[in-house]
């Protein structure tokens, strides 16, 4: 069966060579725009492509403001700071995620609290979060949510839209507002994914995107903060050394960061964004073909949650058990088709092993069974 899957994937990509999990495609005006930055000498922290990329992303996602930064992790760091996360605070997140989600929490001096994911989204479960809060948290006289055990403030909730599949945002918004917790979305994997018609990353107070080389579209390396106008202005200030605007004087009014996206990278981003809809159409078509091919197999193809339109960043299958998963990984990788298990749970990594956590039954169940299949955009067949 798994050799048939290898054959099927080779047919899709029409190659006998190694097939990676996700490779970028540059079929638009990438060279033209990047060359333009070189010829203009504006390759660095100032340039027209940065402004254009920010406004194009804002338009595309419906965000009031979009602030371009060096990578998705930096975007998360600043988004959490702007949500009010401080030294000694707690941030509720999922244990089934990429490590950057948790690292950004730590950069703020805060600690993650791990709650379970839903089996139909692979993202943070509002019900699991509500259960954990009822057992472990209370609102103080000022309305601040605090852990019962040590009175640390639970300042924010940071769900992640796993492989582009949106989490249950309506329910999360409800839980967060009841407990006075700020919602920040890690939408690094979900550019082009929609929850009930709204772009992921625009429903929380802040959201973040990543344009790393393996994401839906790339700037080489890069990220974006999505938020409202007021926080957008603060985000710009905090990511550009905290400099007061002035034609020549250097006045900086707070300890800030140099997290600016270079114009060179933004140029690549502008060209990629022009093709995003086409990329996602191609990815959704590939997902449809995987789904059809796997219908009568013992692998369950993971489909988009109800009321959502996913970008299908990385296609995923759920195996029957860990042994079958290992067989699948071995057969495909030995035959030059790259597949990968899902991440090791964050609570199993040494630096996050002692964090507070709720029951993680679903996360553990998925950790043992989920495998990603090659998902690069295939343009010929979708046009
Ligand atoms: C890619 C990714 C990020 C950010 O990655 P960068 O490489 O820093 O751009 C953050 N969270 C998740 C879940 C990711 O997949």
mmCIF file of C-alpha atoms and ligand atoms in Angstrom:
data_model
loop_
_atom_site.group_PDB
_atom_site.id
_atom_site.type_symbol
_atom_site.label_atom_id
_atom_site.label_comp_id
_atom_site.label_asym_id
_atom_site.label_seq_id
_atom_site.Cartn_x
_atom_site.Cartn_y
_atom_site.Cartn_z
ATOM 1 C CA UNK A 1 0.000 0.000 0.000
ATOM 2 C CA UNK A 2 2.687 2.507 0.966
ATOM 3 C CA UNK A 3 4.616 1.761 -2.243
ATOM 4 C CA UNK A 4 1.433 2.598 -4.164
ATOM 5 C CA UNK A 5 1.324 5.883 -2.277
ATOM 6 C CA UNK A 6 4.950 6.561 -3.293
ATOM 7 C CA UNK A 7 3.946 5.906 -6.923
ATOM 8 C CA UNK A 8 0.928 8.191 -6.598
ATOM 9 C CA UNK A 9 3.066 11.025 -5.209
ATOM 10 C CA UNK A 10 5.633 10.552 -8.010
ATOM 11 C CA UNK A 11 2.815 10.817 -10.563
ATOM 12 C CA UNK A 12 1.685 14.112 -9.037
ATOM 13 C CA UNK A 13 5.155 15.647 -9.101
ATOM 14 C CA UNK A 14 6.171 13.938 -12.381
ATOM 15 C CA UNK A 15 9.706 13.183 -11.196
ATOM 16 C CA UNK A 16 11.936 10.256 -10.325
ATOM 17 C CA UNK A 17 14.135 12.545 -8.198
ATOM 18 C CA UNK A 18 13.860 13.165 -4.448
ATOM 19 C CA UNK A 19 10.540 14.816 -3.529
ATOM 20 C CA UNK A 20 10.778 17.262 -0.599
ATOM 21 C CA UNK A 21 7.966 18.015 1.842
ATOM 22 C CA UNK A 22 7.548 21.622 0.757
ATOM 23 C CA UNK A 23 9.647 23.585 -1.725
ATOM 24 C CA UNK A 24 8.956 27.186 -2.788
ATOM 25 C CA UNK A 25 8.047 28.015 -6.399
ATOM 26 C CA UNK A 26 9.125 31.239 -8.102
ATOM 27 C CA UNK A 27 7.002 31.586 -11.215
ATOM 28 C CA UNK A 28 6.057 35.246 -11.036
ATOM 29 C CA UNK A 29 7.878 38.566 -10.915
ATOM 30 C CA UNK A 30 10.312 37.535 -8.135
ATOM 31 C CA UNK A 31 13.498 38.165 -10.135
ATOM 32 C CA UNK A 32 12.248 41.475 -11.476
ATOM 33 C CA UNK A 33 11.343 42.868 -8.046
ATOM 34 C CA UNK A 34 14.476 41.597 -6.273
ATOM 35 C CA UNK A 35 16.689 42.933 -9.057
ATOM 36 C CA UNK A 36 14.885 46.244 -8.725
ATOM 37 C CA UNK A 37 15.948 46.528 -5.061
ATOM 38 C CA UNK A 38 19.574 45.811 -5.992
ATOM 39 C CA UNK A 39 19.605 48.343 -8.821
ATOM 40 C CA UNK A 40 17.999 50.963 -6.583
ATOM 41 C CA UNK A 41 20.515 50.156 -3.750
ATOM 42 C CA UNK A 42 17.542 49.993 -1.322
ATOM 43 C CA UNK A 43 18.141 46.427 -0.176
ATOM 44 C CA UNK A 44 18.027 46.963 3.570
ATOM 45 C CA UNK A 45 15.748 48.368 6.240
ATOM 46 C CA UNK A 46 14.239 51.185 4.181
ATOM 47 C CA UNK A 47 12.417 50.819 0.899
ATOM 48 C CA UNK A 48 9.173 50.967 -0.993
ATOM 49 C CA UNK A 49 8.646 47.189 -1.122
ATOM 50 C CA UNK A 50 8.306 46.965 2.675
ATOM 51 C CA UNK A 51 5.452 49.501 2.666
ATOM 52 C CA UNK A 52 3.844 47.857 -0.325
ATOM 53 C CA UNK A 53 4.140 44.353 1.152
ATOM 54 C CA UNK A 54 2.554 45.507 4.408
ATOM 55 C CA UNK A 55 -0.384 47.148 2.680
ATOM 56 C CA UNK A 56 -0.831 44.202 0.274
ATOM 57 C CA UNK A 57 -0.933 41.734 3.188
ATOM 58 C CA UNK A 58 -3.358 43.967 5.120
ATOM 59 C CA UNK A 59 -5.612 44.097 2.075
ATOM 60 C CA UNK A 60 -5.356 40.356 1.466
ATOM 61 C CA UNK A 61 -6.140 39.359 5.057
ATOM 62 C CA UNK A 62 -8.538 42.158 5.949
ATOM 63 C CA UNK A 63 -6.325 43.217 8.872
ATOM 64 C CA UNK A 64 -6.422 46.900 9.804
ATOM 65 C CA UNK A 65 -2.617 46.963 10.024
ATOM 66 C CA UNK A 66 0.194 44.626 8.971
ATOM 67 C CA UNK A 67 3.772 45.119 10.185
ATOM 68 C CA UNK A 68 6.572 43.257 8.415
ATOM 69 C CA UNK A 69 9.352 41.740 10.559
ATOM 70 C CA UNK A 70 12.416 39.482 10.181
ATOM 71 C CA UNK A 71 10.650 36.208 10.907
ATOM 72 C CA UNK A 72 7.543 34.639 12.367
ATOM 73 C CA UNK A 73 9.155 34.052 15.751
ATOM 74 C CA UNK A 74 9.984 37.775 16.133
ATOM 75 C CA UNK A 75 6.396 38.561 15.101
ATOM 76 C CA UNK A 76 5.131 36.302 17.900
ATOM 77 C CA UNK A 77 7.509 37.865 20.430
ATOM 78 C CA UNK A 78 6.304 41.403 19.728
ATOM 79 C CA UNK A 79 2.631 40.382 19.420
ATOM 80 C CA UNK A 80 2.756 38.820 22.891
ATOM 81 C CA UNK A 81 4.470 41.904 24.334
ATOM 82 C CA UNK A 82 1.721 44.098 22.862
ATOM 83 C CA UNK A 83 -0.930 41.797 24.312
ATOM 84 C CA UNK A 84 0.541 42.715 27.698
ATOM 85 C CA UNK A 85 2.539 39.552 28.411
ATOM 86 C CA UNK A 86 5.245 40.305 30.969
ATOM 87 C CA UNK A 87 7.895 38.599 33.057
ATOM 88 C CA UNK A 88 6.335 36.029 35.380
ATOM 89 C CA UNK A 89 3.034 35.723 33.451
ATOM 90 C CA UNK A 90 1.424 32.598 32.035
ATOM 91 C CA UNK A 91 0.257 32.089 28.436
ATOM 92 C CA UNK A 92 -2.117 29.266 27.504
ATOM 93 C CA UNK A 93 -1.107 27.406 24.355
ATOM 94 C CA UNK A 94 -1.113 23.929 22.803
ATOM 95 C CA UNK A 95 1.584 21.305 23.366
ATOM 96 C CA UNK A 96 1.140 20.136 19.765
ATOM 97 C CA UNK A 97 2.936 22.949 17.922
ATOM 98 C CA UNK A 98 6.249 24.045 16.457
ATOM 99 C CA UNK A 99 8.733 25.133 19.148
ATOM 100 C CA UNK A 100 8.697 28.813 18.064
ATOM 101 C CA UNK A 101 5.257 29.253 19.656
ATOM 102 C CA UNK A 102 6.671 28.431 23.100
ATOM 103 C CA UNK A 103 10.018 30.138 22.599
ATOM 104 C CA UNK A 104 8.255 33.453 21.912
ATOM 105 C CA UNK A 105 6.402 33.106 25.224
ATOM 106 C CA UNK A 106 9.720 32.571 26.993
ATOM 107 C CA UNK A 107 11.314 35.605 25.275
ATOM 108 C CA UNK A 108 8.731 37.665 27.214
ATOM 109 C CA UNK A 109 9.839 36.052 30.470
ATOM 110 C CA UNK A 110 6.505 34.225 30.638
ATOM 111 C CA UNK A 111 5.738 30.499 30.736
ATOM 112 C CA UNK A 112 3.450 28.388 28.585
ATOM 113 C CA UNK A 113 0.552 26.391 30.048
ATOM 114 C CA UNK A 114 -0.322 23.437 27.834
ATOM 115 C CA UNK A 115 -3.924 22.461 27.185
ATOM 116 C CA UNK A 116 -5.212 19.792 24.825
ATOM 117 C CA UNK A 117 -6.077 20.104 21.125
ATOM 118 C CA UNK A 118 -9.274 19.090 19.313
ATOM 119 C CA UNK A 119 -9.067 15.991 17.103
ATOM 120 C CA UNK A 120 -10.923 17.702 14.254
ATOM 121 C CA UNK A 121 -8.646 20.789 14.075
ATOM 122 C CA UNK A 122 -5.343 19.635 15.681
ATOM 123 C CA UNK A 123 -5.418 23.086 17.347
ATOM 124 C CA UNK A 124 -6.097 24.421 20.847
ATOM 125 C CA UNK A 125 -9.390 23.103 22.200
ATOM 126 C CA UNK A 126 -11.696 25.776 23.701
ATOM 127 C CA UNK A 127 -13.394 23.088 25.829
ATOM 128 C CA UNK A 128 -10.044 21.846 27.196
ATOM 129 C CA UNK A 129 -9.008 25.432 27.944
ATOM 130 C CA UNK A 130 -12.286 26.152 29.766
ATOM 131 C CA UNK A 131 -11.885 22.943 31.807
ATOM 132 C CA UNK A 132 -8.302 23.818 32.791
ATOM 133 C CA UNK A 133 -9.289 27.341 33.786
ATOM 134 C CA UNK A 134 -12.208 26.157 35.905
ATOM 135 C CA UNK A 135 -9.925 23.820 37.824
ATOM 136 C CA UNK A 136 -6.848 26.038 38.032
ATOM 137 C CA UNK A 137 -7.703 29.717 37.676
ATOM 138 C CA UNK A 138 -9.769 32.504 39.179
ATOM 139 C CA UNK A 139 -10.442 36.168 38.484
ATOM 140 C CA UNK A 140 -9.039 38.530 41.137
ATOM 141 C CA UNK A 141 -10.774 41.736 42.382
ATOM 142 C CA UNK A 142 -9.363 43.671 39.432
ATOM 143 C CA UNK A 143 -10.646 41.069 36.978
ATOM 144 C CA UNK A 144 -7.216 39.665 36.192
ATOM 145 C CA UNK A 145 -7.169 35.918 35.563
ATOM 146 C CA UNK A 146 -4.694 34.234 37.916
ATOM 147 C CA UNK A 147 -3.467 30.705 38.549
ATOM 148 C CA UNK A 148 -4.873 29.437 41.858
ATOM 149 C CA UNK A 149 -1.592 27.787 42.797
ATOM 150 C CA UNK A 150 0.725 30.833 42.699
ATOM 151 C CA UNK A 151 -1.381 33.833 41.590
ATOM 152 C CA UNK A 152 0.579 34.291 38.378
ATOM 153 C CA UNK A 153 -1.425 36.279 35.789
ATOM 154 C CA UNK A 154 -2.758 34.295 32.827
ATOM 155 C CA UNK A 155 -2.377 37.104 30.362
ATOM 156 C CA UNK A 156 -2.867 35.603 26.924
ATOM 157 C CA UNK A 157 -3.975 32.586 24.937
ATOM 158 C CA UNK A 158 -1.903 31.594 21.888
ATOM 159 C CA UNK A 159 -3.601 29.015 19.644
ATOM 160 C CA UNK A 160 -1.873 27.776 16.480
ATOM 161 C CA UNK A 161 -3.676 26.879 13.229
ATOM 162 C CA UNK A 162 -1.951 23.542 12.647
ATOM 163 C CA UNK A 163 -0.924 22.905 9.027
ATOM 164 C CA UNK A 164 -3.313 25.686 7.992
ATOM 165 C CA UNK A 165 -6.465 24.254 9.617
ATOM 166 C CA UNK A 166 -8.222 26.960 11.671
ATOM 167 C CA UNK A 167 -8.956 26.343 15.366
ATOM 168 C CA UNK A 168 -12.472 26.929 16.772
ATOM 169 C CA UNK A 169 -12.138 30.678 17.038
ATOM 170 C CA UNK A 170 -15.721 31.636 18.003
ATOM 171 C CA UNK A 171 -15.557 29.353 21.036
ATOM 172 C CA UNK A 172 -12.031 30.515 21.936
ATOM 173 C CA UNK A 173 -13.083 34.172 21.754
ATOM 174 C CA UNK A 174 -15.896 33.336 24.219
ATOM 175 C CA UNK A 175 -13.614 31.558 26.704
ATOM 176 C CA UNK A 176 -10.996 34.309 26.460
ATOM 177 C CA UNK A 177 -13.470 37.133 27.007
ATOM 178 C CA UNK A 178 -15.110 35.365 29.958
ATOM 179 C CA UNK A 179 -11.718 34.940 31.660
ATOM 180 C CA UNK A 180 -10.338 38.318 30.559
ATOM 181 C CA UNK A 181 -7.513 36.736 28.552
ATOM 182 C CA UNK A 182 -6.085 38.312 25.357
ATOM 183 C CA UNK A 183 -6.280 36.174 22.210
ATOM 184 C CA UNK A 184 -3.181 36.123 19.979
ATOM 185 C CA UNK A 185 -3.215 33.804 16.951
ATOM 186 C CA UNK A 186 -0.110 32.008 15.711
ATOM 187 C CA UNK A 187 -1.167 31.994 12.052
ATOM 188 C CA UNK A 188 2.352 31.173 10.814
ATOM 189 C CA UNK A 189 1.030 28.168 8.882
ATOM 190 C CA UNK A 190 -2.347 29.540 7.842
ATOM 191 C CA UNK A 191 -1.860 32.423 5.415
ATOM 192 C CA UNK A 192 -4.828 32.037 3.039
ATOM 193 C CA UNK A 193 -6.932 30.037 5.536
ATOM 194 C CA UNK A 194 -10.347 31.313 6.589
ATOM 195 C CA UNK A 195 -12.583 30.720 9.594
ATOM 196 C CA UNK A 196 -16.228 31.433 8.747
ATOM 197 C CA UNK A 197 -15.084 33.723 5.961
ATOM 198 C CA UNK A 198 -12.566 35.666 8.061
ATOM 199 C CA UNK A 199 -8.840 35.346 7.544
ATOM 200 C CA UNK A 200 -6.987 33.539 10.334
ATOM 201 C CA UNK A 201 -4.811 35.874 12.384
ATOM 202 C CA UNK A 202 -7.354 38.726 12.208
ATOM 203 C CA UNK A 203 -9.815 37.494 14.827
ATOM 204 C CA UNK A 204 -7.633 37.769 17.931
ATOM 205 C CA UNK A 205 -6.282 41.076 19.225
ATOM 206 C CA UNK A 206 -3.110 40.251 17.272
ATOM 207 C CA UNK A 207 -2.075 37.549 14.824
ATOM 208 C CA UNK A 208 1.240 36.577 13.267
ATOM 209 C CA UNK A 209 2.368 35.130 9.935
ATOM 210 C CA UNK A 210 5.630 33.510 8.808
ATOM 211 C CA UNK A 211 7.227 33.679 5.354
ATOM 212 C CA UNK A 212 9.964 31.146 6.018
ATOM 213 C CA UNK A 213 11.093 29.140 2.973
ATOM 214 C CA UNK A 214 8.815 26.183 3.737
ATOM 215 C CA UNK A 215 5.592 28.132 4.250
ATOM 216 C CA UNK A 216 2.744 28.709 1.748
ATOM 217 C CA UNK A 217 4.671 31.675 0.328
ATOM 218 C CA UNK A 218 8.119 32.947 1.230
ATOM 219 C CA UNK A 219 10.235 36.074 1.574
ATOM 220 C CA UNK A 220 13.340 33.935 2.221
ATOM 221 C CA UNK A 221 12.816 34.656 5.894
ATOM 222 C CA UNK A 222 10.165 36.939 7.291
ATOM 223 C CA UNK A 223 7.065 37.443 9.341
ATOM 224 C CA UNK A 224 4.115 39.783 9.799
ATOM 225 C CA UNK A 225 2.100 41.105 12.719
ATOM 226 C CA UNK A 226 -1.625 41.591 12.028
ATOM 227 C CA UNK A 227 -3.556 43.888 14.346
ATOM 228 C CA UNK A 228 -5.571 47.103 14.748
ATOM 229 C CA UNK A 229 -4.299 50.621 13.927
ATOM 230 C CA UNK A 230 -3.300 51.571 17.485
ATOM 231 C CA UNK A 231 -1.339 48.397 18.239
ATOM 232 C CA UNK A 232 0.021 48.456 14.684
ATOM 233 C CA UNK A 233 1.690 51.796 15.352
ATOM 234 C CA UNK A 234 3.181 50.419 18.569
ATOM 235 C CA UNK A 235 4.360 47.289 16.765
ATOM 236 C CA UNK A 236 6.109 49.388 14.123
ATOM 237 C CA UNK A 237 7.843 51.442 16.814
ATOM 238 C CA UNK A 238 8.896 48.405 18.844
ATOM 239 C CA UNK A 239 10.282 46.565 15.807
ATOM 240 C CA UNK A 240 12.226 49.550 14.424
ATOM 241 C CA UNK A 241 14.501 50.423 17.393
ATOM 242 C CA UNK A 242 11.926 52.692 19.064
ATOM 243 C CA UNK A 243 13.097 55.702 17.071
ATOM 244 C CA UNK A 244 11.067 58.921 17.137
ATOM 245 C CA UNK A 245 10.461 60.107 13.570
ATOM 246 C CA UNK A 246 12.921 62.911 12.779
ATOM 247 C CA UNK A 247 14.799 63.848 9.579
ATOM 248 C CA UNK A 248 18.252 63.461 11.162
ATOM 249 C CA UNK A 249 18.261 63.190 14.958
ATOM 250 C CA UNK A 250 18.610 59.921 16.859
ATOM 251 C CA UNK A 251 16.052 59.884 19.633
ATOM 252 C CA UNK A 252 14.886 56.495 20.880
ATOM 253 C CA UNK A 253 12.277 56.424 23.630
ATOM 254 C CA UNK A 254 12.309 52.798 24.805
ATOM 255 C CA UNK A 255 14.353 49.611 24.653
ATOM 256 C CA UNK A 256 13.128 48.237 21.363
ATOM 257 C CA UNK A 257 14.161 45.737 18.705
ATOM 258 C CA UNK A 258 15.696 45.680 15.274
ATOM 259 C CA UNK A 259 13.150 43.266 13.839
ATOM 260 C CA UNK A 260 12.640 45.056 10.506
ATOM 261 C CA UNK A 261 12.124 43.053 7.339
ATOM 262 C CA UNK A 262 14.726 44.100 4.716
ATOM 263 C CA UNK A 263 13.406 45.569 1.462
ATOM 264 C CA UNK A 264 15.125 42.741 -0.457
ATOM 265 C CA UNK A 265 12.925 40.189 1.314
ATOM 266 C CA UNK A 266 9.789 42.314 0.977
ATOM 267 C CA UNK A 267 10.348 42.470 -2.802
ATOM 268 C CA UNK A 268 10.271 38.678 -2.947
ATOM 269 C CA UNK A 269 7.145 38.769 -0.792
ATOM 270 C CA UNK A 270 5.314 41.183 -3.113
ATOM 271 C CA UNK A 271 5.960 38.891 -6.058
ATOM 272 C CA UNK A 272 4.910 35.770 -4.134
ATOM 273 C CA UNK A 273 1.742 37.379 -2.791
ATOM 274 C CA UNK A 274 0.613 38.141 -6.361
ATOM 275 C CA UNK A 275 0.464 34.357 -6.843
ATOM 276 C CA UNK A 276 -0.922 33.331 -3.466
ATOM 277 C CA UNK A 277 -4.474 32.612 -4.636
ATOM 278 C CA UNK A 278 -3.101 30.471 -7.450
ATOM 279 C CA UNK A 279 -0.798 28.610 -5.015
ATOM 280 C CA UNK A 280 -3.658 27.870 -2.651
ATOM 281 C CA UNK A 281 -5.928 26.712 -5.447
ATOM 282 C CA UNK A 282 -3.165 24.290 -6.491
ATOM 283 C CA UNK A 283 -2.675 23.100 -2.907
ATOM 284 C CA UNK A 284 -6.375 22.517 -2.392
ATOM 285 C CA UNK A 285 -6.503 20.546 -5.655
ATOM 286 C CA UNK A 286 -3.585 18.386 -4.511
ATOM 287 C CA UNK A 287 -5.360 17.799 -1.172
ATOM 288 C CA UNK A 288 -8.460 16.699 -3.072
ATOM 289 C CA UNK A 289 -6.413 14.186 -5.071
ATOM 290 C CA UNK A 290 -4.744 12.812 -1.915
ATOM 291 C CA UNK A 291 -8.138 12.504 -0.256
ATOM 292 C CA UNK A 292 -9.592 10.638 -3.219
ATOM 293 C CA UNK A 293 -6.575 8.326 -3.523
ATOM 294 C CA UNK A 294 -6.603 7.460 0.198
ATOM 295 C CA UNK A 295 -10.373 6.951 0.451
ATOM 296 C CA UNK A 296 -10.222 3.180 0.547
ATOM 297 C CA UNK A 297 -6.942 2.884 2.452
ATOM 298 C CA UNK A 298 -6.318 2.509 6.178
ATOM 299 C CA UNK A 299 -4.858 6.017 6.340
ATOM 300 C CA UNK A 300 -7.292 8.820 7.146
ATOM 301 C CA UNK A 301 -6.627 11.976 5.166
ATOM 302 C CA UNK A 302 -7.045 15.068 7.375
ATOM 303 C CA UNK A 303 -9.677 17.430 5.929
ATOM 304 C CA UNK A 304 -10.474 21.057 6.734
ATOM 305 C CA UNK A 305 -12.684 21.677 9.797
ATOM 306 C CA UNK A 306 -16.342 22.626 9.404
ATOM 307 C CA UNK A 307 -17.036 26.243 8.289
ATOM 308 C CA UNK A 308 -13.354 26.659 7.373
ATOM 309 C CA UNK A 309 -11.401 27.026 4.181
ATOM 310 C CA UNK A 310 -7.859 25.716 4.766
ATOM 311 C CA UNK A 311 -4.780 26.502 2.743
ATOM 312 C CA UNK A 312 -3.691 22.846 3.151
ATOM 313 C CA UNK A 313 -0.144 24.070 3.840
ATOM 314 C CA UNK A 314 1.045 20.573 4.741
ATOM 315 C CA UNK A 315 -1.149 17.620 3.859
ATOM 316 C CA UNK A 316 -1.543 15.198 6.744
ATOM 317 C CA UNK A 317 -2.725 11.633 7.254
ATOM 318 C CA UNK A 318 -3.717 9.968 10.507
ATOM 319 C CA UNK A 319 -2.365 6.406 10.806
ATOM 320 C CA UNK A 320 -4.074 3.627 12.754
ATOM 321 C CA UNK A 321 -1.229 3.420 15.266
ATOM 322 C CA UNK A 322 2.436 4.280 15.823
ATOM 323 C CA UNK A 323 3.718 1.063 14.170
ATOM 324 C CA UNK A 324 1.862 1.845 10.963
ATOM 325 C CA UNK A 325 3.144 5.413 11.140
ATOM 326 C CA UNK A 326 6.719 4.158 11.395
ATOM 327 C CA UNK A 327 6.186 1.836 8.403
ATOM 328 C CA UNK A 328 4.822 4.738 6.379
ATOM 329 C CA UNK A 329 7.733 7.025 7.313
ATOM 330 C CA UNK A 330 10.300 4.325 6.531
ATOM 331 C CA UNK A 331 8.849 3.218 3.178
ATOM 332 C CA UNK A 332 8.357 6.720 1.818
ATOM 333 C CA UNK A 333 11.684 8.190 2.985
ATOM 334 C CA UNK A 334 13.631 5.134 1.776
ATOM 335 C CA UNK A 335 12.052 5.627 -1.625
ATOM 336 C CA UNK A 336 13.010 9.287 -1.963
ATOM 337 C CA UNK A 337 9.667 10.759 -0.963
ATOM 338 C CA UNK A 338 10.000 12.957 2.091
ATOM 339 C CA UNK A 339 7.418 12.522 4.829
ATOM 340 C CA UNK A 340 7.599 13.599 8.466
ATOM 341 C CA UNK A 341 5.926 12.812 11.772
ATOM 342 C CA UNK A 342 4.196 15.655 13.601
ATOM 343 C CA UNK A 343 6.228 17.539 16.251
ATOM 344 C CA UNK A 344 7.287 16.047 19.559
ATOM 345 C CA UNK A 345 4.925 17.534 22.145
ATOM 346 C CA UNK A 346 6.323 20.693 23.750
ATOM 347 C CA UNK A 347 5.860 19.320 27.283
ATOM 348 C CA UNK A 348 8.339 16.544 26.389
ATOM 349 C CA UNK A 349 11.134 18.997 25.498
ATOM 350 C CA UNK A 350 13.580 19.639 28.363
ATOM 351 C CA UNK A 351 12.985 23.397 28.589
ATOM 352 C CA UNK A 352 9.195 23.034 28.781
ATOM 353 C CA UNK A 353 8.942 19.769 30.740
ATOM 354 C CA UNK A 354 8.038 21.479 34.015
ATOM 355 C CA UNK A 355 5.355 23.802 32.674
ATOM 356 C CA UNK A 356 1.793 23.503 33.949
ATOM 357 C CA UNK A 357 -0.478 21.421 31.761
ATOM 358 C CA UNK A 358 -3.933 19.932 31.535
ATOM 359 C CA UNK A 359 -4.901 16.524 30.198
ATOM 360 C CA UNK A 360 -3.208 16.041 26.794
ATOM 361 C CA UNK A 361 -4.922 12.858 25.566
ATOM 362 C CA UNK A 362 -5.753 14.142 22.067
ATOM 363 C CA UNK A 363 -2.325 15.713 21.542
ATOM 364 C CA UNK A 364 -0.654 12.429 22.515
ATOM 365 C CA UNK A 365 -2.991 10.441 20.284
ATOM 366 C CA UNK A 366 -2.177 12.659 17.268
ATOM 367 C CA UNK A 367 1.547 12.760 18.083
ATOM 368 C CA UNK A 368 1.686 8.974 17.658
ATOM 369 C CA UNK A 369 -0.235 8.896 14.366
ATOM 370 C CA UNK A 370 0.075 12.001 12.175
ATOM 371 C CA UNK A 371 2.368 12.082 9.147
ATOM 372 C CA UNK A 372 2.845 14.932 6.662
ATOM 373 C CA UNK A 373 2.946 14.158 2.936
ATOM 374 C CA UNK A 374 4.708 16.211 0.205
ATOM 375 C CA UNK A 375 2.694 19.376 -0.316
ATOM 376 C CA UNK A 376 4.617 21.726 -2.638
ATOM 377 C CA UNK A 377 2.530 23.680 -5.116
ATOM 378 C CA UNK A 378 2.046 21.864 -8.457
ATOM 379 C CA UNK A 379 1.084 24.458 -11.027
ATOM 380 C CA UNK A 380 0.801 22.548 -14.305
ATOM 381 C CA UNK A 381 -2.111 20.393 -13.206
ATOM 382 C CA UNK A 382 -4.111 23.133 -11.550
ATOM 383 C CA UNK A 383 -4.068 25.775 -14.240
HETATM 384 C C1 LIG B 1 7.015 28.580 10.949
HETATM 385 C C2 LIG B 1 6.362 28.773 12.247
HETATM 386 C C3 LIG B 1 6.660 29.881 13.082
HETATM 387 C C4 LIG B 1 7.636 30.972 12.778
HETATM 388 O O1 LIG B 1 8.710 30.563 12.115
HETATM 389 P P1 LIG B 1 9.888 31.524 11.568
HETATM 390 O O2 LIG B 1 10.801 30.495 10.995
HETATM 391 O O3 LIG B 1 10.448 32.227 12.749
HETATM 392 O O4 LIG B 1 9.356 32.446 10.538
HETATM 393 C C5 LIG B 1 5.953 29.990 14.267
HETATM 394 N N1 LIG B 1 5.031 29.110 14.629
HETATM 395 C C6 LIG B 1 4.719 28.052 13.851
HETATM 396 C C7 LIG B 1 3.648 27.113 14.293
HETATM 397 C C8 LIG B 1 5.389 27.834 12.652
HETATM 398 O O5 LIG B 1 5.061 26.764 11.902
#
